[in-house]
XYZ file of C-alpha atoms in Angstrom:
495
model
C -1.979 0.330 -10.530
C -0.661 2.913 -12.995
C -0.180 1.060 -16.322
C 1.412 3.912 -18.299
C 4.572 3.248 -20.285
C 7.119 3.888 -17.532
C 5.508 1.195 -15.364
C 6.527 -1.780 -17.536
C 9.176 -3.083 -15.110
C 6.793 -2.536 -12.183
C 4.146 -4.677 -13.863
C 6.731 -7.417 -14.429
C 7.649 -7.314 -10.727
C 3.998 -7.497 -9.708
C 3.414 -10.523 -11.933
C 6.433 -12.400 -10.589
C 5.641 -11.539 -6.959
C 1.865 -12.063 -6.967
C 2.075 -15.265 -4.914
C 4.458 -13.625 -2.422
C 2.028 -10.719 -2.063
C -0.887 -12.973 -1.150
C 1.336 -14.990 1.224
C 2.328 -11.763 2.998
C -1.305 -10.687 3.312
C -2.235 -14.093 4.701
C 0.465 -13.734 7.374
C -1.098 -10.404 8.378
C -4.734 -11.529 8.415
C -6.447 -14.866 7.911
C -9.532 -13.048 6.589
C -7.896 -10.903 3.910
C -9.361 -10.301 0.465
C -7.488 -8.816 -2.484
C -8.546 -7.105 -5.703
C -6.880 -5.360 -8.636
C -7.629 -2.343 -10.822
C -5.567 -0.328 -13.285
C -5.577 3.222 -14.641
C -3.815 5.413 -17.190
C -5.480 8.556 -18.570
C -8.381 9.969 -20.569
C -8.538 9.274 -24.305
C -8.418 12.957 -25.156
C -5.662 15.087 -26.634
C -3.265 16.281 -25.172
C -3.487 13.525 -22.527
C -3.437 10.582 -24.943
C -3.801 9.689 -28.602
C -7.346 9.755 -29.974
C -6.408 7.158 -32.604
C -7.421 3.540 -32.162
C -3.804 2.401 -32.197
C -1.995 4.456 -29.581
C 1.432 2.987 -30.415
C 1.247 4.134 -34.070
C 0.630 7.684 -32.897
C 3.555 7.509 -30.504
C 5.805 6.138 -33.238
C 5.045 9.045 -35.560
C 5.218 11.828 -32.995
C 7.377 10.756 -30.054
C 9.877 8.377 -31.601
C 11.606 6.185 -29.004
C 8.898 6.698 -26.360
C 7.318 3.482 -27.675
C 10.387 1.576 -26.461
C 10.028 3.082 -23.004
C 6.308 2.417 -23.103
C 6.582 -1.211 -24.067
C 9.968 -2.023 -22.528
C 10.969 -4.117 -25.529
C 7.473 -5.251 -26.449
C 6.177 -4.698 -29.967
C 3.648 -2.083 -28.882
C 1.369 -0.994 -26.088
C -2.404 -0.871 -26.225
C -4.734 2.141 -26.268
C -5.304 3.949 -23.023
C -8.270 4.105 -20.636
C -9.067 5.900 -17.364
C -9.877 3.003 -15.022
C -10.640 -0.700 -15.218
C -11.446 -2.945 -12.285
C -10.089 -6.364 -13.221
C -10.528 -8.368 -10.015
C -13.242 -7.797 -7.370
C -12.068 -8.450 -3.820
C -11.592 -12.163 -3.287
C -9.974 -14.563 -0.833
C -8.827 -16.783 -3.737
C -5.144 -15.862 -3.904
C -4.645 -17.652 -7.224
C -6.963 -15.290 -9.095
C -4.565 -12.352 -8.751
C -1.871 -14.150 -10.722
C -4.351 -15.092 -13.475
C -5.589 -11.508 -13.822
C -2.095 -9.999 -13.924
C -1.081 -12.348 -16.757
C -3.697 -10.679 -18.987
C -2.814 -7.070 -18.112
C -0.597 -5.007 -20.466
C 1.060 -1.608 -20.471
C -0.823 1.241 -22.183
C 0.283 4.388 -24.009
C -0.423 8.048 -23.241
C 1.287 11.361 -23.978
C 1.853 13.454 -20.855
C 3.254 12.565 -17.426
C 0.476 13.124 -14.844
C -2.182 10.408 -14.835
C -5.890 10.056 -14.003
C -4.908 8.758 -10.570
C -7.583 10.544 -8.530
C -10.372 9.625 -10.948
C -9.424 5.950 -10.728
C -9.115 6.144 -6.942
C -12.552 7.743 -6.688
C -14.180 4.945 -8.699
C -12.535 2.270 -6.552
C -13.948 4.017 -3.471
C -17.537 4.740 -4.567
C -18.253 1.500 -6.484
C -18.788 -0.589 -3.355
C -20.594 -3.538 -4.972
C -18.439 -3.725 -8.104
C -15.207 -3.660 -6.100
C -16.630 -5.991 -3.455
C -15.985 -4.012 -0.264
C -17.097 -5.907 2.855
C -18.892 -4.297 5.777
C -17.015 -4.283 9.071
C -13.599 -4.785 7.463
C -10.459 -2.646 7.379
C -10.611 -1.148 3.866
C -7.324 -0.170 2.209
C -6.551 0.975 -1.347
C -2.901 0.924 -2.417
C -2.122 3.200 -5.372
C 1.035 2.115 -7.215
C 2.435 4.863 -9.490
C 5.562 6.743 -10.543
C 3.874 9.907 -11.819
C 1.844 12.853 -10.631
C -1.915 13.202 -10.952
C -4.495 15.385 -12.642
C -7.207 17.080 -10.643
C -10.273 19.282 -11.129
C -9.989 21.870 -13.959
C -7.086 20.030 -15.625
C -9.688 18.612 -18.024
C -10.103 22.034 -19.620
C -6.963 21.333 -21.660
C -9.040 18.705 -23.498
C -12.275 20.774 -23.483
C -13.746 18.672 -20.647
C -15.684 21.233 -18.621
C -18.436 19.098 -17.055
C -17.835 18.759 -13.321
C -17.041 15.254 -12.106
C -20.190 13.987 -10.364
C -18.333 11.689 -7.944
C -20.675 8.767 -8.662
C -19.930 5.164 -9.635
C -19.777 4.593 -13.398
C -18.244 1.124 -13.752
C -19.891 -0.876 -16.538
C -19.429 -4.662 -16.890
C -17.299 -5.799 -19.829
C -15.880 -9.205 -20.646
C -13.407 -9.949 -17.849
C -13.480 -6.538 -16.118
C -15.490 -3.438 -15.179
C -14.784 -0.355 -17.306
C -15.207 3.298 -16.269
C -17.604 4.814 -18.796
C -17.531 8.571 -18.086
C -13.862 9.280 -18.778
C -14.424 11.166 -22.072
C -17.352 13.171 -20.643
C -16.292 14.563 -17.250
C -13.463 16.607 -15.768
C -11.114 15.044 -13.222
C -12.359 15.034 -9.597
C -11.089 17.459 -6.980
C -9.028 16.444 -3.961
C -11.967 17.475 -1.778
C -14.320 15.080 -3.614
C -11.919 12.189 -3.131
C -11.406 13.049 0.529
C -15.143 13.189 1.246
C -15.785 9.796 -0.391
C -12.885 8.197 1.498
C -14.408 9.431 4.756
C -17.959 8.474 3.767
C -16.996 4.886 2.919
C -14.290 4.561 5.610
C -11.472 3.679 3.214
C -7.770 4.359 3.760
C -5.387 5.100 0.874
C -1.714 4.217 0.646
C 0.246 5.904 -2.147
C 3.183 3.652 -3.073
C 5.312 5.926 -5.258
C 8.892 6.227 -6.454
C 11.150 8.273 -4.164
C 11.757 11.075 -6.672
C 8.000 11.545 -7.040
C 7.622 11.850 -3.258
C 10.325 14.494 -2.955
C 9.889 16.541 -6.124
C 7.103 18.099 -8.133
C 6.315 16.365 -11.410
C 5.282 19.692 -12.925
C 4.141 23.097 -11.763
C 0.522 21.922 -12.123
C 0.778 18.961 -9.742
C 1.508 18.661 -6.041
C 3.429 15.697 -4.700
C 1.887 12.824 -2.835
C 2.968 13.801 0.651
C 1.149 17.090 0.162
C -1.836 15.184 -1.226
C -1.877 12.927 1.842
C -1.873 16.034 4.061
C -4.862 17.397 2.148
C -6.798 14.140 2.480
C -5.897 13.789 6.156
C -3.116 12.031 8.045
C -5.433 9.330 9.351
C -6.888 8.661 5.871
C -3.857 8.709 3.568
C -0.275 7.471 3.850
C 2.757 7.533 1.558
C 5.276 4.713 1.144
C 8.318 4.963 -1.120
C 8.926 2.059 -3.467
C 11.732 0.948 -5.783
C 11.601 2.113 -9.395
C 10.687 -1.406 -10.541
C 8.455 -2.162 -7.507
C 10.651 -5.140 -6.627
C 10.144 -4.375 -2.934
C 6.345 -4.378 -3.183
C 5.961 -7.204 -0.639
C 7.825 -5.377 2.140
C 6.076 -2.124 1.200
C 2.693 -3.802 1.721
C 3.753 -4.960 5.188
C 5.067 -1.482 6.131
C 1.954 0.168 4.733
C -0.352 -2.054 6.774
C 1.639 -1.328 9.926
C 1.463 2.421 9.200
C -2.313 2.242 8.884
C -2.891 0.217 12.052
C -0.161 1.784 14.236
C -2.397 4.607 15.492
C -6.073 4.394 16.385
C -7.462 7.906 16.186
C -10.811 9.666 16.280
C -11.479 11.944 13.325
C -12.775 15.448 13.921
C -16.513 16.039 13.600
C -17.950 19.406 12.628
C -19.657 21.150 15.531
C -18.198 18.858 18.207
C -15.186 19.149 20.494
C -13.851 15.668 21.194
C -11.598 14.658 24.076
C -9.760 11.360 24.536
C -8.896 9.817 27.926
C -6.782 6.607 27.845
C -8.000 3.594 29.821
C -6.093 0.474 28.688
C -2.905 0.075 26.575
C -3.355 3.566 25.158
C -0.480 6.012 24.780
C -1.970 9.231 23.467
C -0.884 10.474 20.049
C 0.923 13.821 19.907
C -2.309 15.590 18.927
C -4.300 13.811 21.649
C -6.752 12.309 19.153
C -6.197 8.635 19.928
C -3.787 5.839 20.836
C -0.288 5.655 19.326
C 1.995 2.722 18.447
C -0.615 -0.008 18.802
C 0.732 -3.454 17.925
C -1.238 -5.871 15.749
C -3.829 -7.810 17.825
C -3.427 -5.443 20.806
C -6.638 -4.354 22.525
C -6.862 -0.685 23.480
C -9.499 1.136 25.466
C -10.175 4.853 25.850
C -13.013 7.112 26.913
C -14.381 9.803 24.628
C -15.928 13.045 25.859
C -18.040 15.089 23.481
C -18.927 18.764 23.889
C -21.255 20.539 21.490
C -19.869 23.837 20.191
C -23.338 25.361 20.300
C -26.580 24.467 22.021
C -29.077 22.633 19.821
C -32.652 22.118 20.922
C -33.280 18.687 19.452
C -31.606 15.315 19.945
C -29.144 14.409 17.194
C -27.497 11.262 15.867
C -23.908 11.762 14.699
C -21.184 9.409 13.484
C -17.823 9.426 15.244
C -15.260 8.153 12.667
C -12.325 5.926 13.611
C -10.451 5.670 10.282
C -9.994 2.045 9.310
C -12.102 0.785 12.192
C -15.563 2.018 11.250
C -17.838 4.590 12.821
C -19.388 4.851 16.266
C -22.958 6.131 16.261
C -23.605 8.766 18.910
C -26.996 9.902 20.125
C -26.534 13.433 21.440
C -28.993 14.945 23.893
C -28.020 18.605 24.377
C -27.804 19.918 27.949
C -27.813 23.690 27.636
C -28.410 24.555 31.297
C -27.284 23.015 34.585
C -29.896 21.960 37.147
C -28.303 24.352 39.644
C -28.689 27.428 37.428
C -31.916 28.381 39.205
C -30.122 28.522 42.593
C -28.340 31.849 41.978
C -26.963 33.829 44.970
C -26.596 37.527 44.155
C -23.652 39.679 45.348
C -21.927 36.665 46.892
C -18.762 37.228 48.943
C -16.910 34.669 46.792
C -17.532 37.070 43.935
C -16.330 40.136 45.912
C -19.902 41.337 46.182
C -19.873 42.307 42.498
C -21.325 39.139 41.011
C -23.706 36.233 41.497
C -22.645 32.709 42.464
C -24.165 30.255 39.955
C -23.308 26.535 40.015
C -20.083 27.264 41.888
C -18.870 29.947 39.460
C -19.164 33.728 39.462
C -21.425 35.513 37.007
C -20.036 39.065 37.243
C -22.112 42.209 37.309
C -21.722 44.728 34.507
C -18.379 46.530 34.684
C -16.583 43.728 36.548
C -14.713 40.659 35.371
C -12.278 37.998 36.541
C -12.688 34.563 38.111
C -14.012 36.181 41.303
C -15.241 39.447 39.715
C -12.214 41.161 41.252
C -11.419 43.295 38.200
C -13.027 46.677 37.562
C -13.453 47.959 34.025
C -13.500 51.583 35.251
C -9.961 51.524 36.639
C -8.477 52.226 33.247
C -4.978 51.260 32.107
C -1.729 51.711 34.035
C -0.344 55.238 33.737
C 1.652 55.391 30.493
C 1.913 51.608 30.679
C 4.315 52.007 33.635
C 6.528 54.211 31.420
C 7.875 51.002 29.845
C 9.762 50.390 33.110
C 7.730 47.486 34.443
C 4.685 45.263 34.042
C 1.043 46.182 34.556
C -1.506 43.993 36.359
C -4.323 43.764 33.826
C -6.882 43.361 36.600
C -5.878 45.912 39.269
C -4.258 48.154 36.623
C -1.348 48.723 39.013
C 2.350 48.577 38.215
C 3.458 45.403 39.961
C 7.028 44.980 38.726
C 9.376 47.836 37.901
C 12.665 46.110 37.025
C 15.445 48.447 38.376
C 12.798 51.011 39.320
C 10.579 51.030 42.380
C 6.805 50.841 42.697
C 5.532 54.139 44.091
C 1.927 54.389 45.339
C 0.147 57.162 43.472
C -3.480 58.027 42.838
C -5.242 56.544 41.040
C -2.630 53.829 40.370
C 0.848 52.758 41.346
C 3.598 53.967 39.018
C 7.245 53.089 38.432
C 9.766 55.730 39.563
C 13.562 55.785 39.790
C 15.183 55.369 43.211
C 18.945 56.118 43.305
C 20.935 52.994 44.088
C 24.301 52.590 45.779
C 27.242 52.632 43.447
C 28.653 49.321 42.340
C 32.421 49.130 41.902
C 33.801 46.714 39.340
C 37.312 46.008 38.077
C 38.053 46.895 34.484
C 39.922 43.771 33.404
C 41.639 45.613 30.561
C 42.983 48.855 32.062
C 42.930 48.019 35.766
C 40.827 51.127 36.474
C 37.935 51.073 38.937
C 34.746 52.440 37.492
C 31.352 53.165 38.961
C 28.385 51.379 37.428
C 24.999 53.076 37.651
C 23.797 56.481 38.829
C 24.066 57.252 42.542
C 23.975 60.022 45.127
C 21.116 61.509 47.136
C 19.859 63.413 44.105
C 21.147 60.952 41.485
C 23.614 63.671 40.569
C 26.466 61.227 39.940
C 26.598 59.518 36.599
C 29.236 57.613 34.685
C 27.233 57.442 31.481
C 29.914 59.525 29.734
C 32.622 57.149 30.913
C 34.180 59.801 33.174
C 33.733 57.804 36.383
C 32.046 58.732 39.640
C 32.710 62.458 39.754
C 29.623 64.623 40.424
C 27.577 66.419 37.809
C 27.272 70.198 38.083
C 24.163 71.767 39.578
C 23.626 74.253 36.749
C 25.449 72.529 33.929
C 24.524 68.906 33.306
C 28.129 67.772 32.814
C 30.596 65.880 34.969
C 32.701 68.355 37.009
C 30.502 71.117 35.565
C 32.474 70.760 32.359
C 35.368 72.664 34.002
C 37.788 69.853 34.647
C 38.716 66.199 34.343
C 37.470 63.381 36.547
C 40.406 61.373 37.901
C 40.082 58.003 39.677
C 42.977 56.712 41.777
C 41.631 53.230 42.368
C 39.719 54.055 45.562
C 37.792 57.221 44.774
C 37.202 59.675 41.962
C 37.776 63.440 42.161
C 37.559 66.404 39.847
C 40.815 68.046 38.767
C 39.371 71.449 37.900
C 40.278 74.975 36.913
C 37.021 76.738 37.783
C 35.648 79.161 35.246
C 32.557 81.374 35.212
C 28.911 80.447 34.774
C 27.821 81.254 31.193
C 24.514 82.849 32.241
C 25.298 84.742 35.470
C 29.000 85.315 34.922
C 29.704 84.220 38.513
C 32.940 82.392 39.273
C 32.629 78.661 40.018
C 34.278 77.499 43.226
C 34.802 74.362 45.226
C 36.877 71.240 44.637
C 34.392 70.082 42.005
C 33.615 73.575 40.602
């Protein structure tokens, strides 16, 4: 739990609801254990006061922040990074006793040492009291952002966090001893330790922290959960005073156990096939919407991404439910690979049939070696008038054009179509849609209708008259002039 100044009302709620919390856990599982740890920040400026009495420093430099810190109390104690007050126990009464002796602490900035505290609770297996074979969950209760690797430089802490357990026994609790010496851990370090020790994290945070950035240096918890992994980290919103902590615990547990998924493993492709009571998750990695006490069954297929010579033992993680140990014996060749039939008819005579599949000869490809690399592409990509068969390299679809056999490949050419008459709903005039005529000489692209285009001059009615449509047909109304090049007189109804 975050015990910085703004968490005073949350601590009060936790103290008053401690018995309700253990009752709720007992209704979920008869074999539950519960523990408690708290965190604030490093005793290093500018994160916290370096004086022995943190409240005196706050009084001199931050005025009324002491009131917020202590919520009416006389003062708040000096800060620390992480303390583990209660190892996991089935004695529900111990939680209440421990909480009675916990007080709010003072620090200066908003983001806390959340990840450093989380890391210690994950790697200190004996001190925390994690049991083998149990569903391991850490709930982080906070209303502020977190510091991560390299943030320690602001306090001249440049030594990389080693990711090891450093909890030392003190009177009544375990205390983290390397806070003043090391930088904060990275998200990657925390993620790797959560996976290694099969622990799931639930971030119970105030709604405004979930939705908004605390500062430009910190990402919000939903983004953090994405970085850790959806099957390893969850986010639950909680009231500003944590008064709804009991219901949040129930919802968090249901979120964790709702899906049973298989984590990805480097170098392996994993497939899931449902057998019993298993509705596949959207990503196909496991079973979705599993009710408490339901039994699910599914088969797992494993394919190695590359052939390895030696037998291997790998762990297949099921977050929250432990790991399955796999002994992998690589099979890099099929027994039938020696029974190759060259130039088989199933492979169009251009490939060998091996184990029921075609192994194509050089220069050929396709499922049955039916494609020839030497054919080259379709001519001008079918002139952008149709689609090209990538195997035969022939134009197979030409839209309003027609496939014309040509050597070496089919091409798309224009074939004149019959005119299509349509009613102009505005002017009541019949118009011709599309080019037509034996030589495609008729065109209404200028809007003049269906009158013919001149043989020498590419204009409707040879540019010598007006095209007039009477509702049934279109004719040229012309006064024929002379050809501009030869000087000859145009003649005919359409000039």
